[in-house]
Amino acid sequence: MYKPEKRSFKKRGVAGQLKGRSRIPKITPGAYSSLKKVFDSIGVPEKKKFKPDSFQVNALSAIERSDCLVTAPTGAGKTWIAVKAIERVLDGLHGGIKDGPAGKDRKRAWYASPLKALSNAKYKEFSDIFGYDKVGLLIGDRKENPDAPVIVGTTEILRNQLYDAMHHGESLDAELVVLDEAHFLGDPDRGVVWEEIMIYLPARIPLLMLSATIGNADRIALWLESIRFQKCIIVKETKRPVPLLPIFFHPSGTLYPLMSQGRSKGKTRLHKKVNTYAGSFRPPLLSHPRKLPPFGDIIRVLGKYRLLPTIFFLKSRADCDHALDLCSHQLSERPSRKIRLRIAELVNKHPSINRHRQMGHLNDMGVGSHHSGQLPAWKLVLETLMTEGLLKAVFATSTVAAGVNFPARSIVMLNSDRFNGREFMPLTSTEFHQMTGRAGRRGKDNIGFAIVVPGKFMDIRLAARLVDLPPSDVASQIKINFSMALNLLLSHTPEQIEELLEKSFASFLTGNKKENQGRQKRGNHRKHLEQAFSRHLNFLKEKGFAEDSGA
């Protein structure tokens, strides 16, 4: 059952509407006077010859002589850095490509991402750039050209290859490793994979990390320098490539600025109309609290003010699919013949989705549902259509925010919390900026829009605060499990494993606070990891999976 984190929602305001009845007004498109000038600026920027930004040039220079951590807003152009760095490997600037088998004379680059969907997208993108014969894909359910000089895959596959290399006493077959979405280091469930890669990766292999803006990049760089014994240069970019305007969607259909223009630095002030709504005991609603809002009507309002295409971020796969049905009665205008022909062209390349149950919504209304439960081919079609600006809207889970590259003119938020695999927690500033990073397409939009829709699980004041909050810090998530213990025992003695655990990011963080207190905390954390490893090792010995020597 969906249970929001209680401290995210006040008793008054939208949450208070549950105790009484609130009216559901008819939605009529409208916009506050100050927005009309902004809407006039909507359009496509003048085409210019591409010129890399200074942060891109600086990062490319840094990776030639050291490790490099790039932190920049979503959509700022971090992939360009990776492409150019990989080109240098392929061009032989570090030795050249020869015809020998992989692992001998050839030079390889590894590009790791957190998601299968993102890996698939990068595989196609890199294949178009470098040629399909030079790019391979390694994800859990798909393997393509595994001996190619450029490998794209998930971080788990890269971590497993490092395990294999250590087991055989070899070095990873790569001259460059790119870790995309490096802020996943702080992910509670999968951050340990990023941390293990950073610990195990041989220092001879340059490490290029691409990340959303994070608060403690300097700590991460210092930690890497302490375990890899070489410089890690931080390259920061804080400016969005496309300006962002947060908007509030009133249940009447009127659009208001989310925040007042005269807010002082460090203080977030809601626009007076929005503040009145947020403080109301029984404000008007878009729909019953237990139901999804009328998405077709919302899209109709956004279309009137040229705010399409848009991405709706919803909390579950079921909501994404159900949202399509809520468009059917309000969206009477069919996509143009040109768009329908393009849809047919893409679908014909993937016969398996010809009879997809949502094909009618795509053809008749120009809307689609994108989530991890969809077929890869279906998601690829949606991503292509959105990238080309041919859809009105896509209903997506947070997978899209985490790196799949199909930005829109606007994004729509219905929840100020996010499910972390165990419970719903308030959005962090990093998660918020990843979502809003999809608003505004570089080279296609003068401005992007983040639209806040009120509802049972939307804390309007929190959403406004997140706009100006600095990026959150990344914490270590390393923990011992049986898989990790077994894999390490294949190539390390128990004593060597304990030394390896001392290299964890958590040990570094606690050891770099106040000297005495830090030394004690570092010792406690190392002792905790060692004890956890000992418990797992003893159990493995007891069950016959490990010998008394630890082998």
mmCIF file of N, CA and C in Angstrom, residues 72-143:
data_model
loop_
_atom_site.group_PDB
_atom_site.id
_atom_site.type_symbol
_atom_site.label_atom_id
_atom_site.label_comp_id
_atom_site.label_asym_id
_atom_site.label_seq_id
_atom_site.Cartn_x
_atom_site.Cartn_y
_atom_site.Cartn_z
ATOM 1 N N ALA A 72 27.734 17.735 -13.440
ATOM 2 C CA ALA A 72 27.041 18.726 -14.257
ATOM 3 C C ALA A 72 25.565 18.383 -14.309
ATOM 4 N N PRO A 73 24.705 19.376 -14.536
ATOM 5 C CA PRO A 73 23.261 19.111 -14.608
ATOM 6 C C PRO A 73 22.920 18.129 -15.719
ATOM 7 N N THR A 74 21.834 17.407 -15.530
ATOM 8 C CA THR A 74 21.340 16.506 -16.567
ATOM 9 C C THR A 74 21.125 17.278 -17.864
ATOM 10 N N GLY A 75 21.606 16.710 -18.965
ATOM 11 C CA GLY A 75 21.433 17.346 -20.265
ATOM 12 C C GLY A 75 22.492 18.374 -20.609
ATOM 13 N N ALA A 76 23.520 18.527 -19.754
ATOM 14 C CA ALA A 76 24.544 19.549 -20.000
ATOM 15 C C ALA A 76 25.536 19.137 -21.080
ATOM 16 N N GLY A 77 25.604 17.838 -21.391
ATOM 17 C CA GLY A 77 26.520 17.385 -22.439
ATOM 18 C C GLY A 77 27.674 16.542 -21.927
ATOM 19 N N LYS A 78 27.422 15.740 -20.899
ATOM 20 C CA LYS A 78 28.501 14.912 -20.350
ATOM 21 C C LYS A 78 28.883 13.778 -21.302
ATOM 22 N N THR A 79 27.899 13.265 -22.069
ATOM 23 C CA THR A 79 28.200 12.158 -22.973
ATOM 24 C C THR A 79 29.223 12.568 -24.030
ATOM 25 N N TRP A 80 29.219 13.834 -24.449
ATOM 26 C CA TRP A 80 30.193 14.313 -25.443
ATOM 27 C C TRP A 80 31.614 14.056 -24.951
ATOM 28 N N ILE A 81 31.847 14.256 -23.663
ATOM 29 C CA ILE A 81 33.177 14.038 -23.082
ATOM 30 C C ILE A 81 33.572 12.574 -23.241
ATOM 31 N N ALA A 82 32.629 11.673 -22.913
ATOM 32 C CA ALA A 82 32.909 10.245 -23.022
ATOM 33 C C ALA A 82 33.202 9.848 -24.458
ATOM 34 N N VAL A 83 32.419 10.374 -25.391
ATOM 35 C CA VAL A 83 32.606 10.040 -26.801
ATOM 36 C C VAL A 83 34.007 10.442 -27.271
ATOM 37 N N LYS A 84 34.416 11.652 -26.931
ATOM 38 C CA LYS A 84 35.730 12.132 -27.362
ATOM 39 C C LYS A 84 36.856 11.359 -26.689
ATOM 40 N N ALA A 85 36.671 10.998 -25.418
ATOM 41 C CA ALA A 85 37.694 10.216 -24.715
ATOM 42 C C ALA A 85 37.816 8.822 -25.338
ATOM 43 N N ILE A 86 36.675 8.221 -25.698
ATOM 44 C CA ILE A 86 36.701 6.908 -26.351
ATOM 45 C C ILE A 86 37.338 7.015 -27.731
ATOM 46 N N GLU A 87 37.044 8.088 -28.447
ATOM 47 C CA GLU A 87 37.659 8.298 -29.769
ATOM 48 C C GLU A 87 39.174 8.283 -29.669
ATOM 49 N N ARG A 88 39.702 8.875 -28.622
ATOM 50 C CA ARG A 88 41.155 8.925 -28.458
ATOM 51 C C ARG A 88 41.735 7.534 -28.261
ATOM 52 N N VAL A 89 40.992 6.698 -27.549
ATOM 53 C CA VAL A 89 41.444 5.316 -27.402
ATOM 54 C C VAL A 89 41.433 4.611 -28.749
ATOM 55 N N LEU A 90 40.359 4.776 -29.490
ATOM 56 C CA LEU A 90 40.235 4.124 -30.795
ATOM 57 C C LEU A 90 41.225 4.667 -31.817
ATOM 58 N N ASP A 91 41.563 5.941 -31.690
ATOM 59 C CA ASP A 91 42.503 6.541 -32.635
ATOM 60 C C ASP A 91 43.949 6.188 -32.324
ATOM 61 N N GLY A 92 44.148 5.465 -31.226
ATOM 62 C CA GLY A 92 45.494 5.019 -30.919
ATOM 63 C C GLY A 92 46.346 6.032 -30.201
ATOM 64 N N LEU A 93 45.727 7.063 -29.587
ATOM 65 C CA LEU A 93 46.529 8.049 -28.865
ATOM 66 C C LEU A 93 47.176 7.435 -27.632
ATOM 67 N N HIS A 94 46.669 6.237 -27.249
ATOM 68 C CA HIS A 94 47.266 5.537 -26.121
ATOM 69 C C HIS A 94 47.825 4.191 -26.582
ATOM 70 N N GLY A 95 48.163 4.101 -27.848
ATOM 71 C CA GLY A 95 48.789 2.871 -28.316
ATOM 72 C C GLY A 95 48.207 2.309 -29.591
ATOM 73 N N GLY A 96 46.969 2.698 -29.935
ATOM 74 C CA GLY A 96 46.390 2.269 -31.198
ATOM 75 C C GLY A 96 45.696 0.928 -31.126
ATOM 76 N N ILE A 97 44.894 0.641 -32.134
ATOM 77 C CA ILE A 97 44.199 -0.640 -32.246
ATOM 78 C C ILE A 97 44.918 -1.497 -33.266
ATOM 79 N N LYS A 98 45.263 -2.706 -32.853
ATOM 80 C CA LYS A 98 45.879 -3.651 -33.776
ATOM 81 C C LYS A 98 44.911 -4.800 -34.019
ATOM 82 N N ASP A 99 45.308 -5.708 -34.893
ATOM 83 C CA ASP A 99 44.392 -6.766 -35.288
ATOM 84 C C ASP A 99 44.442 -7.984 -34.387
ATOM 85 N N GLY A 100 45.232 -7.925 -33.353
ATOM 86 C CA GLY A 100 45.328 -9.067 -32.458
ATOM 87 C C GLY A 100 44.045 -9.264 -31.681
ATOM 88 N N PRO A 101 43.898 -10.417 -31.016
ATOM 89 C CA PRO A 101 42.684 -10.682 -30.228
ATOM 90 C C PRO A 101 42.584 -9.738 -29.051
ATOM 91 N N ALA A 102 41.356 -9.570 -28.563
ATOM 92 C CA ALA A 102 41.129 -8.695 -27.418
ATOM 93 C C ALA A 102 41.962 -9.163 -26.241
ATOM 94 N N GLY A 103 42.530 -8.221 -25.519
ATOM 95 C CA GLY A 103 43.346 -8.542 -24.371
ATOM 96 C C GLY A 103 44.818 -8.651 -24.711
ATOM 97 N N LYS A 104 45.183 -8.667 -25.997
ATOM 98 C CA LYS A 104 46.585 -8.752 -26.411
ATOM 99 C C LYS A 104 47.066 -7.371 -26.822
ATOM 100 N N ASP A 105 46.857 -7.032 -28.106
ATOM 101 C CA ASP A 105 47.345 -5.753 -28.610
ATOM 102 C C ASP A 105 46.260 -4.697 -28.724
ATOM 103 N N ARG A 106 45.014 -5.129 -28.633
ATOM 104 C CA ARG A 106 43.935 -4.178 -28.859
ATOM 105 C C ARG A 106 43.759 -3.255 -27.664
ATOM 106 N N LYS A 107 43.248 -2.055 -27.939
ATOM 107 C CA LYS A 107 42.942 -1.093 -26.896
ATOM 108 C C LYS A 107 41.430 -0.966 -26.799
ATOM 109 N N ARG A 108 40.919 -1.028 -25.580
ATOM 110 C CA ARG A 108 39.483 -1.068 -25.404
ATOM 111 C C ARG A 108 39.022 0.005 -24.430
ATOM 112 N N ALA A 109 37.761 0.367 -24.582
ATOM 113 C CA ALA A 109 37.120 1.305 -23.658
ATOM 114 C C ALA A 109 35.855 0.652 -23.121
ATOM 115 N N TRP A 110 35.589 0.867 -21.838
ATOM 116 C CA TRP A 110 34.404 0.299 -21.175
ATOM 117 C C TRP A 110 33.518 1.444 -20.712
ATOM 118 N N TYR A 111 32.243 1.416 -21.112
ATOM 119 C CA TYR A 111 31.266 2.431 -20.708
ATOM 120 C C TYR A 111 30.201 1.737 -19.879
ATOM 121 N N ALA A 112 30.138 2.039 -18.578
ATOM 122 C CA ALA A 112 29.200 1.362 -17.674
ATOM 123 C C ALA A 112 28.102 2.319 -17.226
ATOM 124 N N SER A 113 26.867 1.835 -17.235
ATOM 125 C CA SER A 113 25.725 2.644 -16.805
ATOM 126 C C SER A 113 24.884 1.831 -15.825
ATOM 127 N N PRO A 114 24.016 2.483 -15.048
ATOM 128 C CA PRO A 114 23.241 1.748 -14.043
ATOM 129 C C PRO A 114 22.046 0.983 -14.577
ATOM 130 N N LEU A 115 21.603 1.276 -15.801
ATOM 131 C CA LEU A 115 20.337 0.730 -16.279
ATOM 132 C C LEU A 115 20.494 0.011 -17.611
ATOM 133 N N LYS A 116 19.734 -1.073 -17.787
ATOM 134 C CA LYS A 116 19.718 -1.750 -19.082
ATOM 135 C C LYS A 116 19.213 -0.810 -20.174
ATOM 136 N N ALA A 117 18.173 -0.046 -19.843
ATOM 137 C CA ALA A 117 17.587 0.863 -20.835
ATOM 138 C C ALA A 117 18.624 1.891 -21.299
ATOM 139 N N LEU A 118 19.369 2.445 -20.355
ATOM 140 C CA LEU A 118 20.386 3.425 -20.712
ATOM 141 C C LEU A 118 21.519 2.770 -21.491
ATOM 142 N N SER A 119 21.899 1.557 -21.101
ATOM 143 C CA SER A 119 22.949 0.835 -21.833
ATOM 144 C C SER A 119 22.514 0.562 -23.269
ATOM 145 N N ASN A 120 21.261 0.153 -23.447
ATOM 146 C CA ASN A 120 20.740 -0.069 -24.800
ATOM 147 C C ASN A 120 20.788 1.205 -25.633
ATOM 148 N N ALA A 121 20.400 2.321 -25.010
ATOM 149 C CA ALA A 121 20.387 3.599 -25.726
ATOM 150 C C ALA A 121 21.808 4.021 -26.107
ATOM 151 N N LYS A 122 22.762 3.847 -25.180
ATOM 152 C CA LYS A 122 24.141 4.222 -25.470
ATOM 153 C C LYS A 122 24.768 3.285 -26.508
ATOM 154 N N TYR A 123 24.378 2.027 -26.480
ATOM 155 C CA TYR A 123 24.869 1.077 -27.494
ATOM 156 C C TYR A 123 24.491 1.539 -28.892
ATOM 157 N N LYS A 124 23.235 1.949 -29.045
ATOM 158 C CA LYS A 124 22.794 2.441 -30.350
ATOM 159 C C LYS A 124 23.505 3.742 -30.709
ATOM 160 N N GLU A 125 23.579 4.658 -29.733
ATOM 161 C CA GLU A 125 24.217 5.953 -29.989
ATOM 162 C C GLU A 125 25.690 5.783 -30.380
ATOM 163 N N PHE A 126 26.416 4.958 -29.632
ATOM 164 C CA PHE A 126 27.841 4.759 -29.916
ATOM 165 C C PHE A 126 28.042 3.984 -31.213
ATOM 166 N N SER A 127 27.119 3.065 -31.525
ATOM 167 C CA SER A 127 27.221 2.315 -32.781
ATOM 168 C C SER A 127 27.065 3.248 -33.968
ATOM 169 N N ASP A 128 26.172 4.227 -33.846
ATOM 170 C CA ASP A 128 26.002 5.211 -34.915
ATOM 171 C C ASP A 128 27.256 6.073 -35.078
ATOM 172 N N ILE A 129 27.944 6.325 -33.961
ATOM 173 C CA ILE A 129 29.131 7.189 -33.996
ATOM 174 C C ILE A 129 30.371 6.428 -34.457
ATOM 175 N N PHE A 130 30.616 5.265 -33.843
ATOM 176 C CA PHE A 130 31.862 4.538 -34.088
ATOM 177 C C PHE A 130 31.735 3.407 -35.097
ATOM 178 N N GLY A 131 30.496 2.984 -35.379
ATOM 179 C CA GLY A 131 30.280 1.839 -36.255
ATOM 180 C C GLY A 131 29.901 0.614 -35.440
ATOM 181 N N TYR A 132 28.945 -0.168 -35.940
ATOM 182 C CA TYR A 132 28.442 -1.311 -35.190
ATOM 183 C C TYR A 132 29.508 -2.379 -34.973
ATOM 184 N N ASP A 133 30.502 -2.439 -35.850
ATOM 185 C CA ASP A 133 31.546 -3.448 -35.684
ATOM 186 C C ASP A 133 32.501 -3.117 -34.546
ATOM 187 N N LYS A 134 32.472 -1.883 -34.072
ATOM 188 C CA LYS A 134 33.406 -1.460 -33.023
ATOM 189 C C LYS A 134 32.750 -1.362 -31.639
ATOM 190 N N VAL A 135 31.455 -1.636 -31.547
ATOM 191 C CA VAL A 135 30.753 -1.474 -30.278
ATOM 192 C C VAL A 135 30.057 -2.771 -29.883
ATOM 193 N N GLY A 136 30.218 -3.142 -28.613
ATOM 194 C CA GLY A 136 29.566 -4.324 -28.077
ATOM 195 C C GLY A 136 28.657 -3.958 -26.913
ATOM 196 N N LEU A 137 27.737 -4.859 -26.596
ATOM 197 C CA LEU A 137 26.781 -4.624 -25.508
ATOM 198 C C LEU A 137 26.770 -5.825 -24.579
ATOM 199 N N LEU A 138 26.896 -5.560 -23.275
ATOM 200 C CA LEU A 138 26.845 -6.613 -22.269
ATOM 201 C C LEU A 138 25.882 -6.200 -21.163
ATOM 202 N N ILE A 139 24.673 -6.748 -21.207
ATOM 203 C CA ILE A 139 23.707 -6.552 -20.124
ATOM 204 C C ILE A 139 23.143 -7.918 -19.774
ATOM 205 N N GLY A 140 22.347 -8.005 -18.748
ATOM 206 C CA GLY A 140 21.918 -9.305 -18.241
ATOM 207 C C GLY A 140 21.240 -10.197 -19.249
ATOM 208 N N ASP A 141 20.388 -9.621 -20.113
ATOM 209 C CA ASP A 141 19.617 -10.451 -21.038
ATOM 210 C C ASP A 141 20.009 -10.243 -22.499
ATOM 211 N N ARG A 142 21.139 -9.608 -22.733
ATOM 212 C CA ARG A 142 21.529 -9.350 -24.114
ATOM 213 C C ARG A 142 23.048 -9.234 -24.217
ATOM 214 N N LYS A 143 23.610 -9.909 -25.205
ATOM 215 C CA LYS A 143 25.055 -9.842 -25.457
ATOM 216 C C LYS A 143 25.279 -9.634 -26.951
#
